[in-house]
Amino acid sequence: MFQSKIAGIGYYVPKNVYTNTDLTRFMDTSDEWIQERTGIKERRYADRIGETTTTMGVAAAKIAIERANIKNEDVDFIIFATLSPDYYFPGCAVLLQREMGMKEIGALDIRNQCSGFIYALSIADQFVKTGMYKNVLVVGAEKHSFALDFSTRGRAVSVIFGDGAGAVVVQPTTDSSHGILSTHLHSDGAEAEKLAMYYPGASSGIWLDSMPDWPDQELGGLLMTKEMLEDGTAFPYMDGQAVFKKAVVKFPEVIHEALLKNNLTTEDIDLLVPHQANLRISQFIQKTLGLRDDQVFNNIQKYGNTTAASIPIALCEAWEAGKIKEGDLICLAAFGAGFTWGSALIRW
Ligand code: ACO
């Protein structure tokens, strides 16, 4: 068995900055409300045309590949985590494969929302550990701005999210004291609808006159109608308080699980990089775990919640800022829609 390590890391955020005050042009909100409830000051939105989840993923991947000192053709597996793919299908991984001129390698899309990057990293870790692949590209990217309700009706959700991408290259290492020590994945679908975008989906029963007659049952449809946009059901739904309550329990739980597995304690953590859900959630986790300010990295203030991209963007920024040094113990943790949650412990 090999051990796997992060050999290269990169991130990309779009150039278009939208401050909280900018959002007041579209909806009844305020800088004070957003900062107090979420900690967010500004976020980035991709160009409406020409910039997609895939193109942002490609931009981040190029940096990660260069820093891993490999070429595009050396990548032997792609894992792409997103909840905002360019198409309903096929997924973004094959689009990235095409865009980057990679070989006919396996390309997998992960649909685990805010936990998507941890799930993707865990899968990469397993493939590298067994010796099956040597250079796995893991990407987390989101273009939320195309599907948010920017009217006052949608303000509780739309102010939170931003666009961006992060990527890592996972490689084997013979140095067993460094690399990914363990990953831990969980889910509980009992409250799946509390944070969800229901359409387009096979459970929606939209019927068009042009569809063939099928008398005994209502066929589902993959359609979105103008009425759904008008009544708001086409947009993501979030029961914010339910998310908050579950997140502040599951984040510390899965971090403790990772530490316990490796006979470590919270004092051993050099840097916790939590999924940037909401600054209040991160602060709650920090307090629950008794971590100092210098043990936790947050950048939600600048980018909002970028879902599958938030951990690799934050990890990369922390690394670029010199906050991660060789030998440091890094803990990644996420919680999100599903609900799903997970953690990864890395000796850098
Ligand atoms: N600007 C101004 N007012 C707003 C806004 C806004 N953007 N959004 C909601 N309000 C208003 C509401 O209309 C409501 O007004 P009312 O009292 O007149 O009815 C009031 O603010 C309070 O609304 P609540 O929804 O009860 O606000 P709450 O205090 O619960 O805060 C929030 C909402 C920030 C979403 C909170 O529930 C929360 O932090 N939840 C955690 C969810 C989260 O962070 N999700 C991140 C994405 S999921 C993930 O990554 C895991």
Coordinates of C-alpha atoms and ligand atoms in Angstrom, one line a residue:
M1 CA 0.0 0.0 0.0
F2 CA 1.2 3.5 -0.9
Q3 CA 0.4 6.7 1.0
S4 CA -1.0 9.6 -1.0
K5 CA 0.0 13.3 -0.8
I6 CA -1.2 16.6 -2.2
A7 CA 1.6 17.3 -4.8
G8 CA 0.2 20.5 -6.3
I9 CA -2.6 23.0 -5.5
G10 CA -4.3 25.9 -7.3
Y11 CA -7.3 28.1 -7.2
Y12 CA -9.2 30.5 -9.5
V13 CA -11.8 33.1 -8.6
P14 CA -13.6 35.3 -11.2
K15 CA -12.6 38.9 -11.5
N16 CA -16.1 40.3 -10.9
V17 CA -16.4 41.4 -7.2
Y18 CA -19.8 42.0 -5.7
T19 CA -19.9 43.6 -2.3
N20 CA -22.9 43.3 0.0
T21 CA -23.7 46.9 -0.9
D22 CA -23.8 45.9 -4.6
L23 CA -26.4 43.3 -3.8
T24 CA -28.7 46.1 -2.4
R25 CA -29.2 47.1 -6.1
F26 CA -31.2 43.8 -6.6
M27 CA -32.8 43.0 -3.3
D28 CA -33.8 44.5 0.1
T29 CA -30.7 43.6 2.2
S30 CA -27.8 45.4 3.9
D31 CA -24.1 45.0 4.5
E32 CA -24.8 44.9 8.2
W33 CA -27.3 42.0 8.0
I34 CA -25.1 39.9 5.8
Q35 CA -21.9 40.5 7.8
E36 CA -23.6 39.9 11.1
R37 CA -25.3 36.6 10.0
T38 CA -22.7 35.2 7.7
G39 CA -19.4 37.1 8.0
I40 CA -19.4 37.7 4.2
K41 CA -18.3 41.0 2.9
E42 CA -18.0 40.2 -0.8
R43 CA -18.1 37.4 -3.3
R44 CA -17.1 36.8 -6.9
Y45 CA -19.5 36.1 -9.8
A46 CA -18.3 34.5 -13.1
D47 CA -18.9 36.2 -16.4
R48 CA -22.4 35.3 -17.4
I49 CA -21.2 34.1 -20.8
G50 CA -18.0 32.3 -21.5
E51 CA -17.1 31.5 -17.9
T52 CA -18.5 28.2 -16.6
T53 CA -17.9 25.8 -13.8
T54 CA -15.6 23.8 -16.1
T55 CA -13.6 26.8 -17.3
M56 CA -13.0 27.9 -13.7
G57 CA -12.0 24.3 -12.8
V58 CA -9.6 24.2 -15.7
A59 CA -8.0 27.5 -14.6
A60 CA -7.4 26.1 -11.1
A61 CA -6.3 22.7 -12.4
K62 CA -3.6 24.3 -14.6
I63 CA -2.0 25.8 -11.6
A64 CA -2.2 22.6 -9.5
I65 CA -0.7 20.6 -12.4
E66 CA 2.1 23.0 -12.9
R67 CA 2.9 23.1 -9.1
A68 CA 2.9 19.3 -9.1
N69 CA 5.6 19.5 -11.7
I70 CA 3.7 17.3 -14.2
K71 CA 2.1 17.7 -17.6
N72 CA -1.6 17.5 -18.5
E73 CA -0.9 14.1 -20.2
D74 CA 0.5 12.7 -16.9
V75 CA -2.9 13.0 -15.2
D76 CA -4.4 9.5 -15.0
F77 CA -7.8 10.1 -13.4
I78 CA -10.0 13.2 -12.9
I79 CA -12.5 13.7 -10.1
F80 CA -14.7 16.8 -10.4
A81 CA -17.0 17.9 -7.5
T82 CA -19.7 20.4 -8.2
L83 CA -23.4 21.0 -7.7
S84 CA -23.5 23.5 -10.5
P85 CA -22.4 21.6 -13.6
D86 CA -22.3 23.2 -17.1
Y87 CA -24.9 20.6 -18.3
Y88 CA -27.4 18.4 -16.5
F89 CA -25.3 15.7 -18.2
P90 CA -22.6 14.9 -19.1
G91 CA -20.6 16.1 -16.0
C92 CA -17.8 18.6 -15.8
A93 CA -15.0 16.0 -15.6
V94 CA -15.2 15.0 -19.2
L95 CA -15.5 18.7 -20.3
L96 CA -12.3 19.4 -18.3
Q97 CA -10.6 16.3 -19.9
R98 CA -11.5 17.7 -23.4
E99 CA -10.5 21.3 -22.6
M100 CA -7.2 20.2 -21.2
G101 CA -6.4 17.8 -24.0
M102 CA -5.9 14.9 -21.6
K103 CA -5.6 11.3 -22.6
E104 CA -8.7 9.0 -22.6
I105 CA -8.5 8.6 -18.8
G106 CA -11.3 8.0 -16.4
A107 CA -13.3 11.1 -15.4
L108 CA -15.7 11.1 -12.5
D109 CA -18.2 13.7 -11.3
I110 CA -19.1 13.9 -7.6
R111 CA -22.4 15.2 -6.4
N112 CA -21.9 15.8 -2.7
Q113 CA -22.3 19.6 -2.6
C114 CA -20.3 21.2 0.2
S115 CA -18.7 17.9 1.1
G116 CA -17.9 17.2 -2.5
F117 CA -14.2 18.1 -2.3
I118 CA -13.7 15.8 0.8
Y119 CA -15.5 13.0 -0.9
A120 CA -13.4 13.5 -4.1
L121 CA -10.2 13.7 -2.1
S122 CA -11.1 10.5 -0.3
I123 CA -11.7 8.7 -3.6
A124 CA -8.4 10.0 -5.0
D125 CA -6.7 8.8 -1.8
Q126 CA -8.1 5.3 -2.2
F127 CA -7.0 5.0 -5.9
V128 CA -3.5 6.2 -5.2
K129 CA -3.1 4.1 -2.1
T130 CA -3.9 0.9 -4.0
G131 CA -1.4 1.9 -6.7
M132 CA -4.1 2.1 -9.4
Y133 CA -3.3 5.8 -10.3
K134 CA -0.3 8.0 -9.9
N135 CA -1.6 11.5 -10.7
V136 CA -5.2 12.1 -9.7
L137 CA -6.6 15.5 -10.5
V138 CA -9.3 16.6 -7.9
V139 CA -11.3 19.7 -8.7
G140 CA -14.0 21.5 -6.8
A141 CA -15.8 24.3 -8.7
E142 CA -19.0 26.2 -8.7
K143 CA -20.9 28.7 -10.7
H144 CA -23.7 29.5 -8.3
S145 CA -24.5 32.9 -9.8
F146 CA -26.4 31.4 -12.7
A147 CA -29.1 29.9 -10.5
L148 CA -29.7 32.2 -7.5
D149 CA -32.8 34.2 -6.9
F150 CA -31.5 37.8 -6.7
S151 CA -34.8 39.2 -5.8
T152 CA -35.7 40.0 -2.1
R153 CA -37.6 36.6 -2.0
G154 CA -34.3 34.7 -2.4
R155 CA -32.1 36.9 -0.3
A156 CA -31.6 34.4 2.6
V157 CA -29.9 32.0 0.2
S158 CA -28.5 34.2 -2.6
V159 CA -26.3 36.5 -0.4
I160 CA -24.4 33.5 0.9
F161 CA -23.0 31.9 -2.3
G162 CA -20.2 32.8 -4.7
D163 CA -18.3 31.4 -7.7
G164 CA -14.8 29.9 -7.9
A165 CA -12.7 26.8 -8.2
G166 CA -9.9 24.9 -6.5
A167 CA -7.8 21.9 -7.5
V168 CA -5.2 19.5 -6.2
V169 CA -3.1 16.8 -7.7
V170 CA -2.9 13.7 -5.5
Q171 CA 0.2 11.5 -5.9
P172 CA 1.7 8.5 -4.1
T173 CA 4.6 9.0 -1.7
T174 CA 6.9 6.5 -0.1
D175 CA 7.4 8.8 2.9
S176 CA 4.8 7.4 5.3
S177 CA 5.1 10.3 7.8
H178 CA 3.6 12.7 5.2
G179 CA 0.5 12.9 3.2
I180 CA -3.2 12.1 3.7
L181 CA -3.5 10.2 7.0
S182 CA -7.2 9.4 6.8
T183 CA -10.5 10.5 5.4
H184 CA -13.9 10.1 7.0
L185 CA -17.2 10.3 5.1
H186 CA -20.8 10.3 6.4
S187 CA -24.4 11.0 5.2
D188 CA -27.9 11.2 6.6
G189 CA -30.6 11.6 3.9
A190 CA -33.4 12.1 6.5
E191 CA -33.4 15.8 5.9
A192 CA -32.4 15.8 2.2
E193 CA -35.0 18.4 1.2
K194 CA -33.9 21.0 3.8
L195 CA -31.1 22.1 1.5
A196 CA -31.9 21.3 -2.0
M197 CA -32.6 22.4 -5.6
Y198 CA -35.5 20.2 -6.6
Y199 CA -35.6 21.0 -10.4
P200 CA -34.7 19.9 -12.9
G201 CA -35.2 16.4 -11.5
A202 CA -36.8 13.1 -12.2
S203 CA -39.2 13.5 -9.3
S204 CA -40.9 16.5 -10.8
G205 CA -44.2 15.7 -12.5
I206 CA -44.4 18.3 -15.2
W207 CA -46.5 17.3 -18.1
L208 CA -46.4 18.7 -21.6
D209 CA -49.2 18.1 -24.2
S210 CA -46.5 17.1 -26.6
M211 CA -45.5 14.1 -24.5
P212 CA -46.9 10.7 -25.4
D213 CA -50.0 9.6 -23.7
W214 CA -49.3 7.2 -20.8
P215 CA -52.7 6.7 -19.2
D216 CA -51.9 4.8 -15.9
Q217 CA -49.3 7.0 -14.4
E218 CA -48.0 10.5 -14.4
L219 CA -44.6 10.6 -16.0
G220 CA -41.9 12.8 -14.4
G221 CA -40.1 15.4 -16.4
L222 CA -36.7 17.0 -16.4
L223 CA -38.2 20.3 -17.1
M224 CA -38.1 23.8 -15.6
T225 CA -41.0 26.0 -16.5
K226 CA -41.4 29.8 -16.5
E227 CA -44.0 29.4 -13.7
M228 CA -41.3 27.8 -11.5
L229 CA -39.0 30.7 -12.0
E230 CA -41.9 33.1 -11.2
D231 CA -43.0 31.3 -8.0
G232 CA -39.4 30.7 -6.9
T233 CA -39.5 26.9 -6.8
A234 CA -36.9 26.7 -9.5
F235 CA -34.2 28.1 -7.1
P236 CA -32.3 26.4 -4.4
Y237 CA -34.1 26.0 -1.1
M238 CA -32.5 26.2 2.3
D239 CA -33.9 25.8 5.8
G240 CA -31.1 27.9 7.3
Q241 CA -31.7 27.1 10.9
A242 CA -31.9 23.3 10.3
V243 CA -28.6 23.5 8.4
F244 CA -27.0 25.5 11.2
K245 CA -28.1 23.2 14.0
K246 CA -26.9 20.0 12.2
A247 CA -23.6 21.6 10.9
V248 CA -22.4 22.7 14.4
V249 CA -22.8 19.1 15.7
K250 CA -21.4 17.2 12.7
F251 CA -18.4 19.4 12.0
P252 CA -16.8 18.8 15.5
E253 CA -17.9 15.2 15.5
V254 CA -16.1 14.3 12.2
I255 CA -13.0 16.3 13.2
H256 CA -12.8 14.4 16.5
E257 CA -13.3 11.1 14.5
A258 CA -10.3 11.9 12.4
L259 CA -8.1 12.9 15.3
L260 CA -9.1 9.8 17.3
K261 CA -8.3 7.5 14.3
N262 CA -4.7 9.0 14.3
N263 CA -4.2 9.2 18.1
L264 CA -4.1 12.9 17.9
T265 CA -5.9 15.8 19.7
T266 CA -7.2 19.2 18.8
E267 CA -3.9 20.6 20.2
D268 CA -2.0 18.8 17.4
I269 CA -3.9 20.6 14.7
D270 CA -1.7 23.3 13.0
L271 CA -4.5 24.5 10.7
L272 CA -8.2 23.6 10.4
V273 CA -9.6 24.5 7.0
P274 CA -13.3 24.1 7.3
H275 CA -15.7 24.3 4.4
Q276 CA -16.6 28.0 4.3
A277 CA -20.3 27.6 4.9
N278 CA -20.8 30.6 7.1
L279 CA -18.4 32.4 9.4
R280 CA -20.7 31.9 12.4
I281 CA -20.6 28.1 11.8
S282 CA -16.8 28.2 11.6
Q283 CA -16.6 30.3 14.8
F284 CA -18.9 27.9 16.6
I285 CA -16.7 24.9 15.5
Q286 CA -13.6 26.8 16.7
K287 CA -15.2 27.4 20.1
T288 CA -16.5 23.9 20.5
L289 CA -13.0 22.4 19.7
G290 CA -11.2 25.0 21.8
L291 CA -9.0 26.1 18.9
R292 CA -7.0 29.3 18.8
D293 CA -7.5 31.9 16.0
D294 CA -4.2 30.9 14.4
Q295 CA -5.4 27.3 14.1
V296 CA -8.4 28.1 11.9
F297 CA -8.4 29.5 8.4
N298 CA -11.4 31.4 7.0
N299 CA -11.7 33.4 3.8
I300 CA -15.5 33.4 3.4
Q301 CA -15.4 37.2 4.0
K302 CA -13.9 37.6 0.5
Y303 CA -15.6 34.8 -1.5
G304 CA -18.8 33.8 0.2
N305 CA -19.7 30.1 0.2
T306 CA -18.3 28.5 -2.9
T307 CA -19.5 25.0 -1.9
A308 CA -17.3 22.2 -3.5
A309 CA -14.6 24.9 -4.2
S310 CA -14.4 26.4 -0.8
I311 CA -11.9 24.0 0.8
P312 CA -9.4 23.9 -2.0
I313 CA -9.6 27.7 -2.5
A314 CA -9.0 28.2 1.3
L315 CA -6.3 25.5 1.5
C316 CA -4.5 27.1 -1.5
E317 CA -4.8 30.6 -0.1
A318 CA -3.5 29.5 3.3
W319 CA -0.6 27.7 1.7
E320 CA 0.3 30.7 -0.5
A321 CA 0.2 32.9 2.5
G322 CA 2.8 30.7 4.2
K323 CA 0.3 29.5 6.9
I324 CA 1.0 25.9 6.0
K325 CA 4.5 24.5 6.4
E326 CA 6.1 21.1 5.8
G327 CA 5.2 18.7 8.6
D328 CA 2.1 20.7 9.7
L329 CA -1.0 18.8 10.6
I330 CA -3.9 20.1 8.4
C331 CA -7.5 19.2 9.1
L332 CA -10.1 19.6 6.4
A333 CA -13.8 19.3 7.3
A334 CA -17.1 19.8 5.5
F335 CA -20.8 19.6 6.0
G336 CA -23.5 20.2 3.4
A337 CA -26.6 19.3 1.5
G338 CA -27.7 15.7 1.7
F339 CA -26.9 16.0 4.5
T340 CA -23.3 14.8 3.9
W341 CA -20.2 15.5 5.9
G342 CA -16.6 14.4 6.1
S343 CA -13.1 15.2 7.2
A344 CA -9.5 14.6 6.0
L345 CA -6.3 14.7 8.1
I346 CA -3.1 15.6 6.2
R347 CA 0.5 15.7 7.4
W348 CA 1.8 18.4 4.9
Ligands
ACO1 N1 -31.0 40.6 4.1 C1 -31.8 41.1 5.0 N2 -32.8 40.4 5.7 C2 -32.8 39.1 5.5 C3 -32.0 38.5 4.5 C4 -31.0 39.3 3.9 N3 -30.1 38.7 3.0 N4 -32.3 37.2 4.5 C5 -33.3 37.0 5.4 N5 -33.6 38.1 6.0 C6 -34.6 38.4 6.9 C7 -35.8 37.4 6.9 O1 -36.7 37.8 5.9 C8 -36.3 37.5 8.3 O2 -37.1 38.7 8.4 P1 -38.5 38.7 9.3 O3 -37.9 38.5 10.7 O4 -39.0 40.0 9.1 O5 -39.3 37.5 8.8 C9 -35.1 37.8 9.1 O6 -34.1 38.3 8.2 C10 -34.6 36.5 9.8 O7 -34.6 35.5 8.9 P2 -34.1 34.0 9.2 O8 -34.1 33.2 8.0 O9 -34.8 33.6 10.5 O10 -32.6 34.4 9.6 P3 -31.6 33.6 10.4 O11 -31.2 34.3 11.6 O12 -31.9 32.2 10.5 O13 -30.3 33.7 9.4 C11 -29.1 32.4 7.9 C12 -30.4 33.1 8.1 C13 -28.0 33.3 7.8 C14 -29.2 31.6 6.6 C15 -29.0 31.4 9.1 O14 -30.1 30.6 9.3 C16 -27.8 30.6 9.0 O15 -26.7 31.0 9.3 N6 -27.9 29.3 8.6 C17 -26.9 28.4 8.3 C18 -27.1 28.1 6.9 C19 -25.8 28.3 6.2 O16 -24.9 28.9 6.6 N7 -25.8 27.8 5.0 C20 -24.7 27.9 4.2 C21 -24.9 27.1 3.0 S1 -25.1 25.4 3.3 C22 -23.6 24.9 3.7 O17 -22.7 25.3 3.2 C23 -23.6 23.8 4.7

